[in-house]
Coordinates of C-alpha atoms and ligand atoms in Angstrom, one line a residue:
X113 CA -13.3 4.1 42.1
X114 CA -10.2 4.6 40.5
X115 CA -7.6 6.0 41.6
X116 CA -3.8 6.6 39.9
X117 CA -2.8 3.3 42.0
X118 CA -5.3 1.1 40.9
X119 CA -4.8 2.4 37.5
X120 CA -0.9 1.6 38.3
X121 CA -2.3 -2.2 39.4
X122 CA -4.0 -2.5 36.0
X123 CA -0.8 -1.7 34.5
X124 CA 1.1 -4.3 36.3
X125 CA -1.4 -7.3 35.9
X126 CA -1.4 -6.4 31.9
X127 CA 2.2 -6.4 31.6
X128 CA 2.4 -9.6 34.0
X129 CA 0.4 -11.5 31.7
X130 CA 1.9 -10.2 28.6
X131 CA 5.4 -11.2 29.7
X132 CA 3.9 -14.4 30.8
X133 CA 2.8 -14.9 26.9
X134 CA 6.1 -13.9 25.4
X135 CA 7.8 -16.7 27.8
X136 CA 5.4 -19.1 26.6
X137 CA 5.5 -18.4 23.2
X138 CA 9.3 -18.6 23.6
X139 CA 9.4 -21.6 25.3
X140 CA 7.3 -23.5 22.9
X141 CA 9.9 -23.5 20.5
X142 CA 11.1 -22.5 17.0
X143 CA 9.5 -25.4 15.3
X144 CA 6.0 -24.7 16.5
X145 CA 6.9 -20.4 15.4
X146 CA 8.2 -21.5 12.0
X147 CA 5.2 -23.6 11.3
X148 CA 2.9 -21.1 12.2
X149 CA 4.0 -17.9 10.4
X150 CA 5.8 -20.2 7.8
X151 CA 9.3 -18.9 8.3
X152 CA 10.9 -21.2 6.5
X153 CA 8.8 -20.2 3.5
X154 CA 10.4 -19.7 -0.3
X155 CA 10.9 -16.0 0.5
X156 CA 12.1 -16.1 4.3
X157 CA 15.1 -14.3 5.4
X158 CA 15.3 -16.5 8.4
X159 CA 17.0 -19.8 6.1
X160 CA 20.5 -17.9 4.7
X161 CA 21.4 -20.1 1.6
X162 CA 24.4 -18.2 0.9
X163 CA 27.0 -15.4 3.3
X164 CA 25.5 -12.3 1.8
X165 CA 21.9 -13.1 3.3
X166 CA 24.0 -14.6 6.4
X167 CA 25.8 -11.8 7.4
X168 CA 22.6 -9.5 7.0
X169 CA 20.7 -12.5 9.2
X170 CA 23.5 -12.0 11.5
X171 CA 23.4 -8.4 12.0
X172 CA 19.6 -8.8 12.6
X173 CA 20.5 -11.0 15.7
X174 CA 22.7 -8.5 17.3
X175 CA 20.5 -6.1 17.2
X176 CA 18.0 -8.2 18.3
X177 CA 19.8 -9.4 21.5
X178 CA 21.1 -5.9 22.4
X179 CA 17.2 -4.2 21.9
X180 CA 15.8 -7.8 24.1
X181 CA 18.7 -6.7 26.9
X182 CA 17.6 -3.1 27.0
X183 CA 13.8 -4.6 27.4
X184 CA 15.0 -7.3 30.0
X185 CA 16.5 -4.4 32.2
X186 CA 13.9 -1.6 31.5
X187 CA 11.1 -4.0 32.4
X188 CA 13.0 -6.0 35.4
X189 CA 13.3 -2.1 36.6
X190 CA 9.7 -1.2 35.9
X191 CA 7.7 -4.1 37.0
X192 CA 10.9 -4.2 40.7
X193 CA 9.2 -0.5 41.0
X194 CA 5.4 -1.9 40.4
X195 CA 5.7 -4.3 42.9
X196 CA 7.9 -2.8 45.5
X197 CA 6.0 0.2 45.4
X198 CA 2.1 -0.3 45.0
X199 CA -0.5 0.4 47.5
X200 CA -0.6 -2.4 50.1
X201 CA -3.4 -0.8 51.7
X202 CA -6.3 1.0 52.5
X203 CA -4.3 3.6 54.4
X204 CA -1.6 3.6 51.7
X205 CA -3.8 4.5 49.5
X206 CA -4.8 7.8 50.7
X207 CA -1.5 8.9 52.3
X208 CA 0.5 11.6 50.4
X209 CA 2.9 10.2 47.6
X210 CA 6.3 9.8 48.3
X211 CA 9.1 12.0 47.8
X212 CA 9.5 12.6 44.3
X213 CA 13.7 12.8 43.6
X214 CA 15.2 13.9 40.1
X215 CA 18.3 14.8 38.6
X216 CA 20.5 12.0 39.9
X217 CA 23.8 12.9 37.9
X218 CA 25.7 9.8 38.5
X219 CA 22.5 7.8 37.0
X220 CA 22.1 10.0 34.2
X221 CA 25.7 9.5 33.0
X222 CA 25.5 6.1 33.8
X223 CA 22.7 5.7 31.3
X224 CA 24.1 7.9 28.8
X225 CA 27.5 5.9 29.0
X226 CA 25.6 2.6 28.8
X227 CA 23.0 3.7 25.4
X228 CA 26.8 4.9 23.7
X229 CA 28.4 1.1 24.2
X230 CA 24.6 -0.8 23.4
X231 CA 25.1 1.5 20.0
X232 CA 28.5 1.0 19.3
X233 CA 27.9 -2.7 19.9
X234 CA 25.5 -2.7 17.0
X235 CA 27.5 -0.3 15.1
X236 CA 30.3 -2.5 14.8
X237 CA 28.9 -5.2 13.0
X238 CA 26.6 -2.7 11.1
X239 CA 29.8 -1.2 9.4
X240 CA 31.4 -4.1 8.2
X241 CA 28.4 -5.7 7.0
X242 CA 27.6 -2.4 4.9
X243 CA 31.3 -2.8 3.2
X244 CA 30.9 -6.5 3.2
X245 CA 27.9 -6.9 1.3
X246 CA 28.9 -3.9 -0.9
X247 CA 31.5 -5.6 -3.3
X248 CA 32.5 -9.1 -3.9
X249 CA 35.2 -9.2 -1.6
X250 CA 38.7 -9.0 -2.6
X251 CA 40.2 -12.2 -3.0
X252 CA 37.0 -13.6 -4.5
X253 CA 37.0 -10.9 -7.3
X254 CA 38.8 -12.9 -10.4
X255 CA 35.7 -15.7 -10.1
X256 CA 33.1 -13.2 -10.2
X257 CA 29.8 -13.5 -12.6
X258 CA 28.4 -10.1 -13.5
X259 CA 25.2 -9.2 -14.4
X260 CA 22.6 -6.3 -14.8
X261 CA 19.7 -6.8 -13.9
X262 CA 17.0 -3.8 -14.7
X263 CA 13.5 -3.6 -13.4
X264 CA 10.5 -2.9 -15.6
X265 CA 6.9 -2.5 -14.4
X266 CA 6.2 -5.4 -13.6
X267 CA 9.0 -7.9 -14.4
X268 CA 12.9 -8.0 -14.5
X269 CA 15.5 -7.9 -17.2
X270 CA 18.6 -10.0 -17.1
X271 CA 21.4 -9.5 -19.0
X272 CA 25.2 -11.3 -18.9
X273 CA 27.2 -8.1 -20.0
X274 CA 30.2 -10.7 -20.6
X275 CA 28.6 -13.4 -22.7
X276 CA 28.0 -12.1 -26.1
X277 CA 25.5 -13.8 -28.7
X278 CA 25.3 -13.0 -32.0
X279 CA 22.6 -11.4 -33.6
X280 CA 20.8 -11.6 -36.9
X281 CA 22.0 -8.5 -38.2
X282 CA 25.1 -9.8 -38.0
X283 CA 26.5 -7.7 -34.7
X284 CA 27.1 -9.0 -31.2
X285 CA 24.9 -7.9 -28.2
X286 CA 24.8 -9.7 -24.0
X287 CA 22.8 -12.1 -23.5
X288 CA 19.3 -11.3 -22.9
X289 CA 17.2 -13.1 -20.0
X290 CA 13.5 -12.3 -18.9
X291 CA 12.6 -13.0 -15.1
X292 CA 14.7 -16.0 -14.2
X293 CA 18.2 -15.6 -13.6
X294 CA 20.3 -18.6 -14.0
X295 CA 24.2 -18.5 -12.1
X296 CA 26.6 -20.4 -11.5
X297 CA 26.5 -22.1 -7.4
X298 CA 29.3 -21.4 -5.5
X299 CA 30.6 -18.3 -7.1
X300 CA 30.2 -15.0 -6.3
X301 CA 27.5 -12.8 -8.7
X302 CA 27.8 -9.1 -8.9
X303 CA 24.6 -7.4 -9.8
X304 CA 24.4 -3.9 -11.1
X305 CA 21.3 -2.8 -11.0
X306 CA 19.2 -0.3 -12.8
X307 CA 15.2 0.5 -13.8
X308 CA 13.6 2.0 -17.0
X309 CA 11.2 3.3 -15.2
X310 CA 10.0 4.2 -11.4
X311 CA 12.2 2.9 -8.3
X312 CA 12.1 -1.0 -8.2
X313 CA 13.9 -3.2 -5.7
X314 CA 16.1 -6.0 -5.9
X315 CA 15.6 -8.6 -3.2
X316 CA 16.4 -12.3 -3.1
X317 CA 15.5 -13.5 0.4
X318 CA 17.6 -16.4 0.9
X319 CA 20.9 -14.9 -0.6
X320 CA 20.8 -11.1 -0.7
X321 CA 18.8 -7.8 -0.8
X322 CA 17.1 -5.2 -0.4
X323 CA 19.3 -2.8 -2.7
X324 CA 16.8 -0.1 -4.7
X325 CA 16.9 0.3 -8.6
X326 CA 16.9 3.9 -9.4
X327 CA 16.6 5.7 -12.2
X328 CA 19.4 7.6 -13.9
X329 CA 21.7 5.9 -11.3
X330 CA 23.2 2.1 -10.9
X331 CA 23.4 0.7 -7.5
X332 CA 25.4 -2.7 -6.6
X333 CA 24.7 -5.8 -4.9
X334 CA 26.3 -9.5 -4.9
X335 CA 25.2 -12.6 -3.6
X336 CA 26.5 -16.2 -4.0
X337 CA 24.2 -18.9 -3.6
X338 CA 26.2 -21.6 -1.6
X339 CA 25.1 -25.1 -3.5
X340 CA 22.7 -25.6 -6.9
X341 CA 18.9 -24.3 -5.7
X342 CA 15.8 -22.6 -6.9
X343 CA 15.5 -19.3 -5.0
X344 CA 12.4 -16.9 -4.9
X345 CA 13.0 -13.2 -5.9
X346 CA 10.4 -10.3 -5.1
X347 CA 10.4 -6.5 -5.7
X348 CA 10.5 -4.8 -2.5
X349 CA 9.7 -1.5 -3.4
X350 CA 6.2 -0.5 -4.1
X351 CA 5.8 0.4 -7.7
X352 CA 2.5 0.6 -9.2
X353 CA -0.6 -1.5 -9.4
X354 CA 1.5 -4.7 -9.8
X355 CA 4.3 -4.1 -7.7
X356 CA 3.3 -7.1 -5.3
X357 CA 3.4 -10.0 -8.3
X358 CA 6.7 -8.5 -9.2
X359 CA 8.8 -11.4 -8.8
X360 CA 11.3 -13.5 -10.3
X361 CA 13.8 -16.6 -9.5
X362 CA 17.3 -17.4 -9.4
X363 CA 18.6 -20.8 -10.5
X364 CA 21.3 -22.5 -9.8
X365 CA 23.3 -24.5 -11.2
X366 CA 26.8 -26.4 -11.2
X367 CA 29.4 -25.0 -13.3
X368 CA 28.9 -27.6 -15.7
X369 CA 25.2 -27.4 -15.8
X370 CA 25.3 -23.7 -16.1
X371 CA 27.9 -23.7 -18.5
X372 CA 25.6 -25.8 -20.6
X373 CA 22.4 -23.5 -19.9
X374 CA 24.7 -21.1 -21.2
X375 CA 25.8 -22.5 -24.3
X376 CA 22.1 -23.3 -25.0
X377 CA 21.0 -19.6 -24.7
X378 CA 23.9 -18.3 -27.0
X379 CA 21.8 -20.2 -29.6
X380 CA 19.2 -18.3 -31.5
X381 CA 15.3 -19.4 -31.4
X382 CA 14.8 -23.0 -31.9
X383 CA 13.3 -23.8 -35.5
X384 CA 11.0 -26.8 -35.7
X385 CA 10.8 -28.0 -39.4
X386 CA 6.9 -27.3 -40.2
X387 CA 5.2 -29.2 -42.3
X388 CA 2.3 -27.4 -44.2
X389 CA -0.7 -26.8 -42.5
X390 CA -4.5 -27.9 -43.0
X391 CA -6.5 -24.9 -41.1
X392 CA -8.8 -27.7 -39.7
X393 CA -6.2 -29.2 -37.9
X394 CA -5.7 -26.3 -35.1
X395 CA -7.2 -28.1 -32.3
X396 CA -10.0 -26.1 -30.4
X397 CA -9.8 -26.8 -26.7
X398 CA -9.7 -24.2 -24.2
X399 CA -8.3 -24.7 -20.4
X400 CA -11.0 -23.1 -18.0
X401 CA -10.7 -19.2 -17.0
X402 CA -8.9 -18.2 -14.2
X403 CA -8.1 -15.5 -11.9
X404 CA -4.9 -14.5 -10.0
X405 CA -7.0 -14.2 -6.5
X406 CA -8.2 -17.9 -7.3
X407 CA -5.1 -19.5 -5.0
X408 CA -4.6 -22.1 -7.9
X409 CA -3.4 -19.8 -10.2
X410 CA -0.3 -18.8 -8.5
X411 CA 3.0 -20.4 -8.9
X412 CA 3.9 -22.2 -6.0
X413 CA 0.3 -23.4 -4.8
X414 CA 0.4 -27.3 -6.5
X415 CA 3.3 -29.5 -6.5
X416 CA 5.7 -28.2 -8.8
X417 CA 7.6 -25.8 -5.4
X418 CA 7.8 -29.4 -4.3
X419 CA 11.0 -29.7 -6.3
X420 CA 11.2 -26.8 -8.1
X421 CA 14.5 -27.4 -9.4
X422 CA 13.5 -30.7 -10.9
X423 CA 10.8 -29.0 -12.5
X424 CA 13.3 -26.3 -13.8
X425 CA 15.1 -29.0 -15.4
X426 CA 12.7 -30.7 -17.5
X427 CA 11.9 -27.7 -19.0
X428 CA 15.1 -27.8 -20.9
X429 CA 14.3 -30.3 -22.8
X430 CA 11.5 -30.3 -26.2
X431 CA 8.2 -31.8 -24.8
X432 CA 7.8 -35.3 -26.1
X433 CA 4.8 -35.0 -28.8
X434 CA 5.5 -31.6 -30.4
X435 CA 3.4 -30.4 -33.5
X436 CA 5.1 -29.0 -35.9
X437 CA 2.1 -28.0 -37.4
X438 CA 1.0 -25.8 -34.7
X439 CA 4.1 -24.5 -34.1
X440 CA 4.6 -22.9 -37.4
X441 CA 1.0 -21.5 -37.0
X442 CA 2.0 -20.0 -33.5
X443 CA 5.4 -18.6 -34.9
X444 CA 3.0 -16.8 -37.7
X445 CA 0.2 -15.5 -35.8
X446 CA 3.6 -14.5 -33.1
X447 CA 3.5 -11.8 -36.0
X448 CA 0.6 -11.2 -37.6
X449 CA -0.9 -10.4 -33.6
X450 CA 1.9 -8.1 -32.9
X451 CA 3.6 -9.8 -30.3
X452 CA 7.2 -9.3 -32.6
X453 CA 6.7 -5.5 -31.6
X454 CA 7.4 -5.8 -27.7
X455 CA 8.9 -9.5 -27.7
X456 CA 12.4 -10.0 -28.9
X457 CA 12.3 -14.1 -30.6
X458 CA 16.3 -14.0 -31.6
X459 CA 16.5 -15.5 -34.7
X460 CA 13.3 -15.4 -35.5
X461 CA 10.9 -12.8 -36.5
X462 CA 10.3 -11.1 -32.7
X463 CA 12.8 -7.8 -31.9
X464 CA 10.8 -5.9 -29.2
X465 CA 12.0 -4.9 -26.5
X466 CA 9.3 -3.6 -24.0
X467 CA 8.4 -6.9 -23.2
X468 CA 10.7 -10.0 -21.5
X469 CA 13.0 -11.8 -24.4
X470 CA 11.4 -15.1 -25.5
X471 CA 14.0 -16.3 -27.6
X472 CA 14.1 -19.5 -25.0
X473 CA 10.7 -18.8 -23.5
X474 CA 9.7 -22.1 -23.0
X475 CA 13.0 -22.9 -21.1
X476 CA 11.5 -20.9 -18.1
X477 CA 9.9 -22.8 -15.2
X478 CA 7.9 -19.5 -14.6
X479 CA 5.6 -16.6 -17.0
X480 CA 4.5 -13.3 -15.8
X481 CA 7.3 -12.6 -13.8
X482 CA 7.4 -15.9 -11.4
X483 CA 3.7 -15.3 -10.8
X484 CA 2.5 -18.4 -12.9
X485 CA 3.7 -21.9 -13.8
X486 CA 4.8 -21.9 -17.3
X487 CA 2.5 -25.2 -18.1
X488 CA 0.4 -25.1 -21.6
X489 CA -2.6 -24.6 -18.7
X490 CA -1.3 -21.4 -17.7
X491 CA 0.5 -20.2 -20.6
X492 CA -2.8 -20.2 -22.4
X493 CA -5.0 -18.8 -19.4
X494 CA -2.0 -15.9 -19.6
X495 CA -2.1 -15.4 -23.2
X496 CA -6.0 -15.3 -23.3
X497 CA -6.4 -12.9 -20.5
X498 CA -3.4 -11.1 -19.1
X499 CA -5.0 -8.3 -16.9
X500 CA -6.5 -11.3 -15.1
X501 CA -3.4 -12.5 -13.6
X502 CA -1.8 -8.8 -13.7
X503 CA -3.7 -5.5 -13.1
X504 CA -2.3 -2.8 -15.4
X505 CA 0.0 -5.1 -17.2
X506 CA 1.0 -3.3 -20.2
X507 CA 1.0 -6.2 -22.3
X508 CA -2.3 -6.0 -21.7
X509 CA -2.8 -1.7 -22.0
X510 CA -0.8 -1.3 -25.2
X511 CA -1.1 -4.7 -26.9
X512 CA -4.0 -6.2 -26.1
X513 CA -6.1 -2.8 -25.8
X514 CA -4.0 0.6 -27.2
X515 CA -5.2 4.1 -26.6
X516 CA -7.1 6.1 -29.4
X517 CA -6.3 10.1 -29.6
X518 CA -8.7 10.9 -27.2
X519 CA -7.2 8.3 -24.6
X520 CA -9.4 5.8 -24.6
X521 CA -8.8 2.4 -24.8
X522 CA -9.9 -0.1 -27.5
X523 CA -9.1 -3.4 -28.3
X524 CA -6.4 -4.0 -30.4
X525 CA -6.3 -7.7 -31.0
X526 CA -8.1 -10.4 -29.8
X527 CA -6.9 -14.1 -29.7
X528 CA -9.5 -16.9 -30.0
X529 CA -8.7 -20.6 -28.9
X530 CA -7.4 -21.8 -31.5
X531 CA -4.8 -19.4 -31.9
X532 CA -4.0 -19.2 -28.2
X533 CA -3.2 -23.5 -28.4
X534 CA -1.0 -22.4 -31.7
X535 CA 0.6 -19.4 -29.8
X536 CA 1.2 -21.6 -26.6
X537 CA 2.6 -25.0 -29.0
X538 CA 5.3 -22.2 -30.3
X539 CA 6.4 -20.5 -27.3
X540 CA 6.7 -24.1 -25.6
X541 CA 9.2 -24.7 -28.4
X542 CA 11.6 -22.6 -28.0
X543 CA 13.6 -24.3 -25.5
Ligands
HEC459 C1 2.6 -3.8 -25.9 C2 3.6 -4.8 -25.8 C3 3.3 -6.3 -25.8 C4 2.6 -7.0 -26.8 C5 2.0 -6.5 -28.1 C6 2.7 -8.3 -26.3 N1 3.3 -8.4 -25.1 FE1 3.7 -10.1 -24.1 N2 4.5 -9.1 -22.6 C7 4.6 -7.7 -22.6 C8 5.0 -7.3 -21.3 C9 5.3 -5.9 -20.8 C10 5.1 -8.5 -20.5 C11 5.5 -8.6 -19.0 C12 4.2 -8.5 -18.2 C13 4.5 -8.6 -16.7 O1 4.9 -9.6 -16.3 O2 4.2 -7.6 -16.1 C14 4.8 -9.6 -21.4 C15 4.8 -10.9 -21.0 C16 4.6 -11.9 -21.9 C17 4.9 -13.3 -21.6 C18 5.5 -13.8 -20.2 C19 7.0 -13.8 -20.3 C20 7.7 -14.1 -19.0 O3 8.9 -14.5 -19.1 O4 7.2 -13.8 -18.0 C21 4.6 -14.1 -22.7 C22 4.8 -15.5 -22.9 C23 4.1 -13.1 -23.7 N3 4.2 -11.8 -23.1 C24 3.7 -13.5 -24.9 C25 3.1 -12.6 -25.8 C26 2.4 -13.0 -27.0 C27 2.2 -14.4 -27.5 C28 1.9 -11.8 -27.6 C29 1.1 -11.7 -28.9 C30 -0.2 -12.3 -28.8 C31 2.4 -10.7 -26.8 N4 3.0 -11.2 -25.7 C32 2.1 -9.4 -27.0 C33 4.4 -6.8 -23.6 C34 3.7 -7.2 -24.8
CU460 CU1 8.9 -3.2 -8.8

């Protein structure tokens, strides 16, 4: 039989054993909680590595603590009224319920006076936060790094607004980046953020975010990353068929290091004297297919996150072994496949824009927007099968494949191994 007190009695042992559980999982630790739902993971929010992300950490505890008092005292109060008040016995059971009272005015204000201050408490910090993390603040403005960053589907632009590089035609434009941004540690970076097409968002989870890229309308963030690091990036905005493997990284770097990452992009493509070439000697080896849901694909699953920064840095430098031979072959079929239409090569023959800027491509640690390792593995897997590792991807839909009158889509190019190797020889040149 039930009854509305045994029901009651139901209700109390559940919430008996589910506060039990919460005190246990607390209790445990925050070792055992971080190994488990990997909180100190590449993207967690939980490990600030700079006072942007802090303060926003910071706020996220207050809250925290005030909404866990309000639980402490509405439960205390519930499970005090449970207990004091069940059925004891038969008799109880079937006698009349109690007086029912309401419309205690003194309670009512109290309550009302009590959810004001448990707001303003949160409010406080909420306010100062939202002008802190607005602006680089005040006295920190002078040493300030800006950049714009603007979000494409499905990969980021970079661009240094204040370092200019020359171009071929003989004009001066800002530095160009694609999908890794690389700062100076220890200063203070304002991004202005905007999108070419739908709404992106910028989010850095160690050192700042979420702040939305519109269209038609720049928004603002800044972040400083405290000491030299690799940081994972992410869109946090859902914006199309890619929008999950939207990512990118941050590097960095001390002021001298960065100065001379800086000094090195300024430079136009790298040029590797070619020797001429004997079509026999393209070499015809072809790394195993692969697909983005096989967990070896993605960046991050082998032992390069080890140390990613370490990684980062040996890709500044030529890879012992170079061909020229290839290399000249991969700079020619770079045109003759139409790659120079999307893909600016500065200095060389490249001056697309739809796609990232290559000009110091195989500088990157990461391809495909910090989705795959940029090794000659991947690289070539990438170039031979893009939709793979990105659905949609318009390098694929509008490169590889374009769209007849009619709209449908037929292949444009095709690459075959040998090309690929030459392709992947050149774009690992340009350091
Ligand atoms: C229709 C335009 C288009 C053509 C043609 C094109 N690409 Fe791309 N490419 C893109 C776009 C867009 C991306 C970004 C894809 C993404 O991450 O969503 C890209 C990404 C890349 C990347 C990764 C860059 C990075 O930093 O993540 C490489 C390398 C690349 N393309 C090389 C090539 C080569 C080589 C060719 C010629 C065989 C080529 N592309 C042809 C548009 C194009
Ligand atoms: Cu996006």
């Amino acid at each position: 039989m039930t009854s509305p007190r045994s029901d009651h009695r139901k209700i109390f042992r559940f919430a008996a054993v589910f506060l039990a559980g919460l005190v246990l999982v607390s209790c445990t630790g925050c070792a055992w909680l971080h190994q488990v739902f990997s909180l100190s993971g590449p993207q967690s929010t939980m490990v600030t590595e700079g006072p942007v992300a802090r303060s926003q950490w910071d706020l996220f505890l207050v809250t925290c603590w005030v909404t866990g008092g309000i639980f402490l005292v509405v439960g205390s109060v519930l499970a005090y009224a449970q207990i004091k008040f069940r059925a004891k016995s038969e008799a109880d059971e079937k006698s009349p319920p109690p007086p029912q009272g309401h419309g205690n005015p003194l309670i009512e204000i109290g309550l009302i006076v009590a959810s004001v201050g448990l707001l303003v408490i949160i409010a406080i910090p909420t306010v100062r936060d939202i002008w802190y993390t607005h602006d680089v603040p005040e006295a920190e403005k002078g040493n300030a790094l800006d950049v714009t960053a603007t979000g494409y589907q499905w990969w980021f632009k970079f661009e240094y607004p204040n370092e200019l590089v020359k171009l071929p035609t003989g004009g001066e434009a800002p530095l160009v980046t694609g999908n890794e941004l690389v700062v100076p540690a220890g200063r203070p970076v304002r991004v202005q953020l905007r999108t070419v097409d739908v709404i992106h968002s910028f989010w850095i989870p160690k050192l700042a975010g979420k702040v939305d890229m519109m269209p038609n309308r720049p928004n603002f963030l800044w972040f400083k990353a405290e000491r030299p690091g690799y940081f994972y990036g992410q869109c946090a905005e859902y914006c199309g068929e890619s929008h999950a493997i939207m990512k990118f990284r941050v590097i960095a770097l001390a002021q001298a290091d960065y100065d001379q990452w800086l000094a090195r992009q300024k430079q136009p493509a790298r040029t590797v004297p070619a020797p001429a070439l004997a079509a026999a000697g393209l070499p015809q080896v072809r790394f195993a297919s692969l697909k983005l849901n096989d967990g070896r694909a993605l960046a991050g699953s082998t032992e390069f996150d080890a140390n990613p920064l370490a990684a980062w840095q040996k890709m500044q430098e030529p890879a012992a072994g170079e061909n020229p031979a290839l290399i000249a072959a991969g700079r020619k079929l770079f045109s003759s496949k139409t790659c120079i239409s999307c893909h600016t090569t500065r200095g060389h023959e490249g001056i697309g824009i739809t796609g990232p800027d290559l000009t110091h491509v195989g500088a990157r640690s990461t391809i495909a927007a910090g989705v795959l390792e940029n090794t000659p593995e991947r690289l070539s897997q990438w170039l031979h099968e893009p939709a793979h590792f990105k659905p949609g991807n318009k390098m694929y839909f509008g490169g590889y494949l374009v769209q007849d009158p009619t709209g449908a889509w037929k292949q444009n190019f095709t690459l075959n191994d040998a090309e690929v190797n030459a392709l992947v020889a050149y774009l690992h040149s340009l350091k």
